[in-house]
Every structure is written in C-alpha cells, then in structure tokens.
Tab-separated table of C-alpha atoms in Angstrom:
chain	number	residue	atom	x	y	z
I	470	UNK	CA	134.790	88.399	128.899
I	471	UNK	CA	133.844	86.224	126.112
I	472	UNK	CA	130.438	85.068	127.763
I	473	UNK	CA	129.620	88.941	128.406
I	474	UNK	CA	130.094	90.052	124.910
I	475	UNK	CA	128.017	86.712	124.017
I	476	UNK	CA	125.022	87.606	126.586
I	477	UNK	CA	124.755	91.085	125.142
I	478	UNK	CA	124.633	90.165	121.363
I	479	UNK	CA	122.108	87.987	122.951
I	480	UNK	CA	120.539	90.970	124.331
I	481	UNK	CA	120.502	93.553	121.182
I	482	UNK	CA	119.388	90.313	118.878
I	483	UNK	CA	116.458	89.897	120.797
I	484	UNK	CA	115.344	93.393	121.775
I	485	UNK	CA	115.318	94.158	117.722
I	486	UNK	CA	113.522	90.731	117.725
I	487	UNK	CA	110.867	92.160	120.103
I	488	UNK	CA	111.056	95.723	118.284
I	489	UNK	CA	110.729	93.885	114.655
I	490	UNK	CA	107.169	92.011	116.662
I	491	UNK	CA	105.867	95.412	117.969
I	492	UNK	CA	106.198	97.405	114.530
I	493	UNK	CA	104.197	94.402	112.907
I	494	UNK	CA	101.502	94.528	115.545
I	495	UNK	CA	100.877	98.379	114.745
I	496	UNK	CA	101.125	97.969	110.951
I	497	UNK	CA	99.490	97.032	108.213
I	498	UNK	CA	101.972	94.888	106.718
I	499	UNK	CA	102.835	91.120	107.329
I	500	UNK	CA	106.347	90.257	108.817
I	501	UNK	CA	107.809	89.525	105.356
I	502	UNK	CA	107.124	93.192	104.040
I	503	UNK	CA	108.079	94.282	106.996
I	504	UNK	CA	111.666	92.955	106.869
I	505	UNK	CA	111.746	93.452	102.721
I	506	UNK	CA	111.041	96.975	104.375
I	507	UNK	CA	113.844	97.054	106.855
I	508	UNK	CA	116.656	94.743	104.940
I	509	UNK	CA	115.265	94.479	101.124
I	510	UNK	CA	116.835	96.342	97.922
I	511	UNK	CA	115.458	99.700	98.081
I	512	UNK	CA	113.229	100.869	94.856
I	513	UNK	CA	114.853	104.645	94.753
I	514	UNK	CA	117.738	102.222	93.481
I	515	UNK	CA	116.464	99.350	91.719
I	516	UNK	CA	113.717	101.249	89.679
I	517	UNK	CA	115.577	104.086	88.369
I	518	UNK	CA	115.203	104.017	84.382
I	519	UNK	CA	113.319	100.728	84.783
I	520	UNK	CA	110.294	100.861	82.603
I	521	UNK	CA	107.031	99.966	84.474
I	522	UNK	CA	103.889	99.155	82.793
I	523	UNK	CA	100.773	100.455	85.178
I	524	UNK	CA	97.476	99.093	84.873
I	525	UNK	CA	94.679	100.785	86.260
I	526	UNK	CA	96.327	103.733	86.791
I	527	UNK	CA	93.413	106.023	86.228
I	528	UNK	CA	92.249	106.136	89.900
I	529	UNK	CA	92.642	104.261	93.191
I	530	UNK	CA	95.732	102.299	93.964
I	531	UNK	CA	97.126	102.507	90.262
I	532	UNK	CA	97.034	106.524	90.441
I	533	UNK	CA	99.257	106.913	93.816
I	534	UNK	CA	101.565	104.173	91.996
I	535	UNK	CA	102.067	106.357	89.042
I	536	UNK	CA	102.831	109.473	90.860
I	537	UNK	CA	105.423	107.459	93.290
I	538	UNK	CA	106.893	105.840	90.173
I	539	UNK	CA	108.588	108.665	88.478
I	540	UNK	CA	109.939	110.555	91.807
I	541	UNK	CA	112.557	107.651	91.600
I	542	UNK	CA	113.526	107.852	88.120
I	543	UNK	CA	111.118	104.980	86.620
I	544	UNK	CA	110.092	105.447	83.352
I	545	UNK	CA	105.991	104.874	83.085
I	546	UNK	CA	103.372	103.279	81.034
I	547	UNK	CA	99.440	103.840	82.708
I	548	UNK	CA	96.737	102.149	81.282
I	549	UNK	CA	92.955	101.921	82.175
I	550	UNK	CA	89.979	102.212	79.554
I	551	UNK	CA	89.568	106.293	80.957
I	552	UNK	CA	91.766	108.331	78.551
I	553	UNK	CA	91.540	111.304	79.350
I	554	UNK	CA	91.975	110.986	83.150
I	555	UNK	CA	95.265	109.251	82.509
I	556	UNK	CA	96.313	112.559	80.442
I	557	UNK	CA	95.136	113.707	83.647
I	558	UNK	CA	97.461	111.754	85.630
I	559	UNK	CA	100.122	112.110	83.345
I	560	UNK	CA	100.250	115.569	83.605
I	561	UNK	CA	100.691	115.616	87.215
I	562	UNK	CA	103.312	113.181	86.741
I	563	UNK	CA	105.692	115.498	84.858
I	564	UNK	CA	104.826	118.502	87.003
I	565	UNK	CA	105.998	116.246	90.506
I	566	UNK	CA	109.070	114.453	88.820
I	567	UNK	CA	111.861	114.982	86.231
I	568	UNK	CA	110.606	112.715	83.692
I	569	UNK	CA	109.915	114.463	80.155
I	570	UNK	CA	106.927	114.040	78.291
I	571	UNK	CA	108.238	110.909	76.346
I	572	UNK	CA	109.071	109.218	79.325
I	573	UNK	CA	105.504	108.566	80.291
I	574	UNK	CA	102.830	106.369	78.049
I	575	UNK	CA	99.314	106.975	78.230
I	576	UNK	CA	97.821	103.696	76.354
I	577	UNK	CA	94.262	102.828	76.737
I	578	UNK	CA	93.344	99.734	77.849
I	579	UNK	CA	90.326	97.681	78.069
I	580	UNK	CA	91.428	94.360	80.144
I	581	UNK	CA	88.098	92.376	78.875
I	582	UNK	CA	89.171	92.708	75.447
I	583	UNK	CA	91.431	90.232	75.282
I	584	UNK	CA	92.248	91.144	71.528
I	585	UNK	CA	93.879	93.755	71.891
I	586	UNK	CA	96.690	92.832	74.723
I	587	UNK	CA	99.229	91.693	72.474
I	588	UNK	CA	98.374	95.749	70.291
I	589	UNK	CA	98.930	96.637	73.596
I	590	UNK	CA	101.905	94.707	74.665
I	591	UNK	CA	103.581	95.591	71.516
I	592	UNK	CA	103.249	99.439	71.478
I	593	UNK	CA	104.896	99.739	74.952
I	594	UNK	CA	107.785	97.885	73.580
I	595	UNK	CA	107.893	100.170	70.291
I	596	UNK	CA	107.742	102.950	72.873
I	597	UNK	CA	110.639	101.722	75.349
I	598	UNK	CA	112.104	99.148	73.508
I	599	UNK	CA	111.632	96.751	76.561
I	600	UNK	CA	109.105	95.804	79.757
I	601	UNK	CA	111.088	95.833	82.904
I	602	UNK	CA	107.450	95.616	85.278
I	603	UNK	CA	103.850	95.098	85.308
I	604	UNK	CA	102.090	96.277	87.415
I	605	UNK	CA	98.729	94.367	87.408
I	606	UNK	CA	96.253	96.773	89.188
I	607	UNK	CA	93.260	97.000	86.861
I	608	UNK	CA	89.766	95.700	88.752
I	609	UNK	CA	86.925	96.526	89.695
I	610	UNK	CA	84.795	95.449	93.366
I	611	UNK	CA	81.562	94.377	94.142
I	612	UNK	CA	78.877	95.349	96.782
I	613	UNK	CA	75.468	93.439	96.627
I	614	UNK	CA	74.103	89.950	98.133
I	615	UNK	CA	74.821	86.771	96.449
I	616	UNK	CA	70.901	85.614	96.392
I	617	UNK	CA	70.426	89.335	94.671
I	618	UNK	CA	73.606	88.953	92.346
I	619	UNK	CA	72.982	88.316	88.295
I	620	UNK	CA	75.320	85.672	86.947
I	621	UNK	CA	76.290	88.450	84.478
I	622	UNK	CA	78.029	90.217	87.416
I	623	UNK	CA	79.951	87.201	88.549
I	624	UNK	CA	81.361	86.566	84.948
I	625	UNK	CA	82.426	90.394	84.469
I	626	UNK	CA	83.983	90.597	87.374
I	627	UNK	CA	86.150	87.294	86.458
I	628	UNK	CA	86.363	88.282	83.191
I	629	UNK	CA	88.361	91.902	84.761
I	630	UNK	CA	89.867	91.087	87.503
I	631	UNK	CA	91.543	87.045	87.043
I	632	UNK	CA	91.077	86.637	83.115
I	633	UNK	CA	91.916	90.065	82.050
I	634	UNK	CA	94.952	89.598	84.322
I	635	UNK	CA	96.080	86.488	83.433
I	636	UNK	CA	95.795	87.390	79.310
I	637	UNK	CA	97.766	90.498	79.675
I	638	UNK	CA	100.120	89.034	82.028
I	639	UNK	CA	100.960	86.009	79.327
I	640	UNK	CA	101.567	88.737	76.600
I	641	UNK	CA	104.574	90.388	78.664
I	642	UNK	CA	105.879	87.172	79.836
I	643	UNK	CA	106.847	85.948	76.734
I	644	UNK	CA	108.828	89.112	76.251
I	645	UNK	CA	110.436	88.792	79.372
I	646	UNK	CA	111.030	85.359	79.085
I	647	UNK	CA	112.759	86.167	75.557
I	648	UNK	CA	115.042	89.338	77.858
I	649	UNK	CA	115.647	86.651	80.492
I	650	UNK	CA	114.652	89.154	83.150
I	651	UNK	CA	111.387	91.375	84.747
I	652	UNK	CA	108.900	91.476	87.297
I	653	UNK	CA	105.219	91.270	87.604
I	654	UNK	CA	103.235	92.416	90.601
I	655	UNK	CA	100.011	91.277	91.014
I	656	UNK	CA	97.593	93.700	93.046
I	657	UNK	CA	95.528	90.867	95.065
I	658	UNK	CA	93.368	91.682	98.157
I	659	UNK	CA	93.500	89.997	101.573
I	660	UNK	CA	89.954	89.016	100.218
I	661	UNK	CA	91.298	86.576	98.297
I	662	UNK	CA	92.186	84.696	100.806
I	663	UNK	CA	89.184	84.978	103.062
I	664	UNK	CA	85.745	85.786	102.319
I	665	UNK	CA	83.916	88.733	102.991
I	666	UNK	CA	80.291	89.992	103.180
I	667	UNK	CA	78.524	91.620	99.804
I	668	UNK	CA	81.728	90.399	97.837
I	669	UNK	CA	81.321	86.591	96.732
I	670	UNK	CA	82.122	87.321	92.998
I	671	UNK	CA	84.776	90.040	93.863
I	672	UNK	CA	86.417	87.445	96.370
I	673	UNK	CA	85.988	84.846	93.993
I	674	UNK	CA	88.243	86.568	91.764
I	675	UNK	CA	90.885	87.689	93.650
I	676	UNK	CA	91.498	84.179	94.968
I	677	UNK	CA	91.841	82.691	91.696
I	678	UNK	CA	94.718	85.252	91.028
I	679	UNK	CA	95.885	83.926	94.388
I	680	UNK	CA	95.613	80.003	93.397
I	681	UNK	CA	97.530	81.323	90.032
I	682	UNK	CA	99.867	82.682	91.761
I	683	UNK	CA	100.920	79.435	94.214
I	684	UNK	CA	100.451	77.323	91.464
I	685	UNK	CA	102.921	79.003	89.268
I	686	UNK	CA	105.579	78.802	92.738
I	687	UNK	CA	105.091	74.902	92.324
C-alpha cells in the first residue's frame, strides 16, 4: 500500500516536473520566473499602497508598467524627460484604476543630468513620504555599425542607460537603506549578456548594469 501511494507521488511530482519543462519551452521566460510565476508572492498583494517610482514611463516598457501598477492598488511616480506625455499617461492611469489624482506623480526627469537626482529623489519623498520601488526603465537603443558609430554615441548611450542608472539608483538607496526596506528593479536586456548586431554601444551598456548587478550579489 505504502509503495503504491509512494510510486504515484512519484508519478504527479514528475508529470508537473515535465509540465513545469514544457511551459518554459513555449515561453518567454526562464525557469526561475517561471516558478516566481507559479509559487512566488503575488504583486495584486504585495504592491497594494506600495509606492513605486517609474522611470521611463513615457513610452515603451515603462508606459504598460504604469498602467498595470495602479490596477493593484500601487501608488505611482513616472518619470522620463517628456512632460507632457506622462500627463498623458497619467491621465489614463486614473481613468483605468481607483487611484486619485494625488496618488500619481508626474516628475520630469532627465537621467544624464546627474544634478538633479537627489531634487528628484527628494520630491518623491515630500510627495509620499517614502520609496517602496524603483523601477529603473529609462534608456534608450542603438541601430548603426560600429566602424560607422561616433564615440559621442557610445558615451550617451552609457551616460543613459548604466550611469544615469547607477546615479539615480544610489540616491534612493540611501533612503532605503535609512527605512531598512525596498526594492529596485533593474530593466536589463538579454543583450547584455550576449551581443547583438548594430548594437555594440547599446549592448555595452546593458552589460555593465549586468556586471553591477553580480557584483553587488558578491
């Protein structure tokens, strides 16, 4: 009786096994979002009244984020250098959610001005009163040859995409280092970890956020 209850545990463990492999051969995930997916803390509950800082939230990746954001309760600052298309965004935000208009930040940002993070940093916490995420999305690609590439492209690019990053990133961490608590997310690209054609200087910065990123884990 025993070994027949044993040999079909055995049985269910490994047909999820071999339904967990199929789902990650038709997705576009790796095996650990997967199971964070299937097992993890679910953001409809961890994210509700959380205060999330968006960057690059004018277009692209950053947009969809802050329209997903406040349909769980998550209160929202967006930031990108457009203005007005973040009033934009903003706007939709309230009409598809039950935030009110205070809930939701628009704060211009320029990520190559380092200057001005710590402005920045500071009026989200007048706003909210704390930083529970950031969301690192602000960057821009790159399409062109590397023989036909100006060195001026290369350093903008880093300048955006890793050094941008990596100032703004040190402004909120001291905060959250002060709350003992928060979470930044780090937009990377798979391109960061391989190359790709027509992208040296866009690849080039995504993997140093990557190298960051490890090095901080040791």
């Amino acid at each position: 009786m025993l070994c027949g209850c044993a040999l079909l545990a055995g049985g269910a463990v490994l047909a999820l096994l071999l339904l967990q492999l199929l789902r990650w051969l038709r997705a576009d995930g790796d095996l650990t979002l997967l199971w964070v997916e299937w097992r993890g803390k679910k953001p409809e509950h961890e994210l509700r009244g959380k205060v999330v800082w968006v960057t690059g939230a004018s277009s692209g990746i950053g947009e969809e984020l802050a329209y997903q954001l406040p349909k769980i309760g998550a209160l929202l600052a967006i930031s990108a250098r457009r203005e007005d298309e973040l009033e934009r965004v903003k706007k939709k935000c309230l009409q598809i959610s039950n935030l009110s208009d205070k809930d939701i930040l628009v704060l211009r940002l320029d990520l190559t001005d380092r200057n001005s993070h710590e402005a920045a940093t500071n009026s989200v916490l007048k706003h909210f009163g704390k930083i529970d995420v950031l969301v690192n999305n602000g960057g821009r690609s790159q399409r062109s040859l590397f023989v036909d590439t100006n060195l001026d492209v290369f350093s903008a690019i880093m300048e955006l995409n890793y050094l941008g990053t990596i100032s703004l990133t040190k402004h909120v961490l001291n905060h959250m280092i002060q709350r003992r608590r928060g979470k930044i997310v780090t937009v990377s690209s798979v391109m960061g970890i391989m190359g790709a054609p027509l992208a040296s200087g866009y690849c080039a910065s995504k993997h140093a956020l990557q190298v960051s990123h490890v090095s901080e884990l040791y």
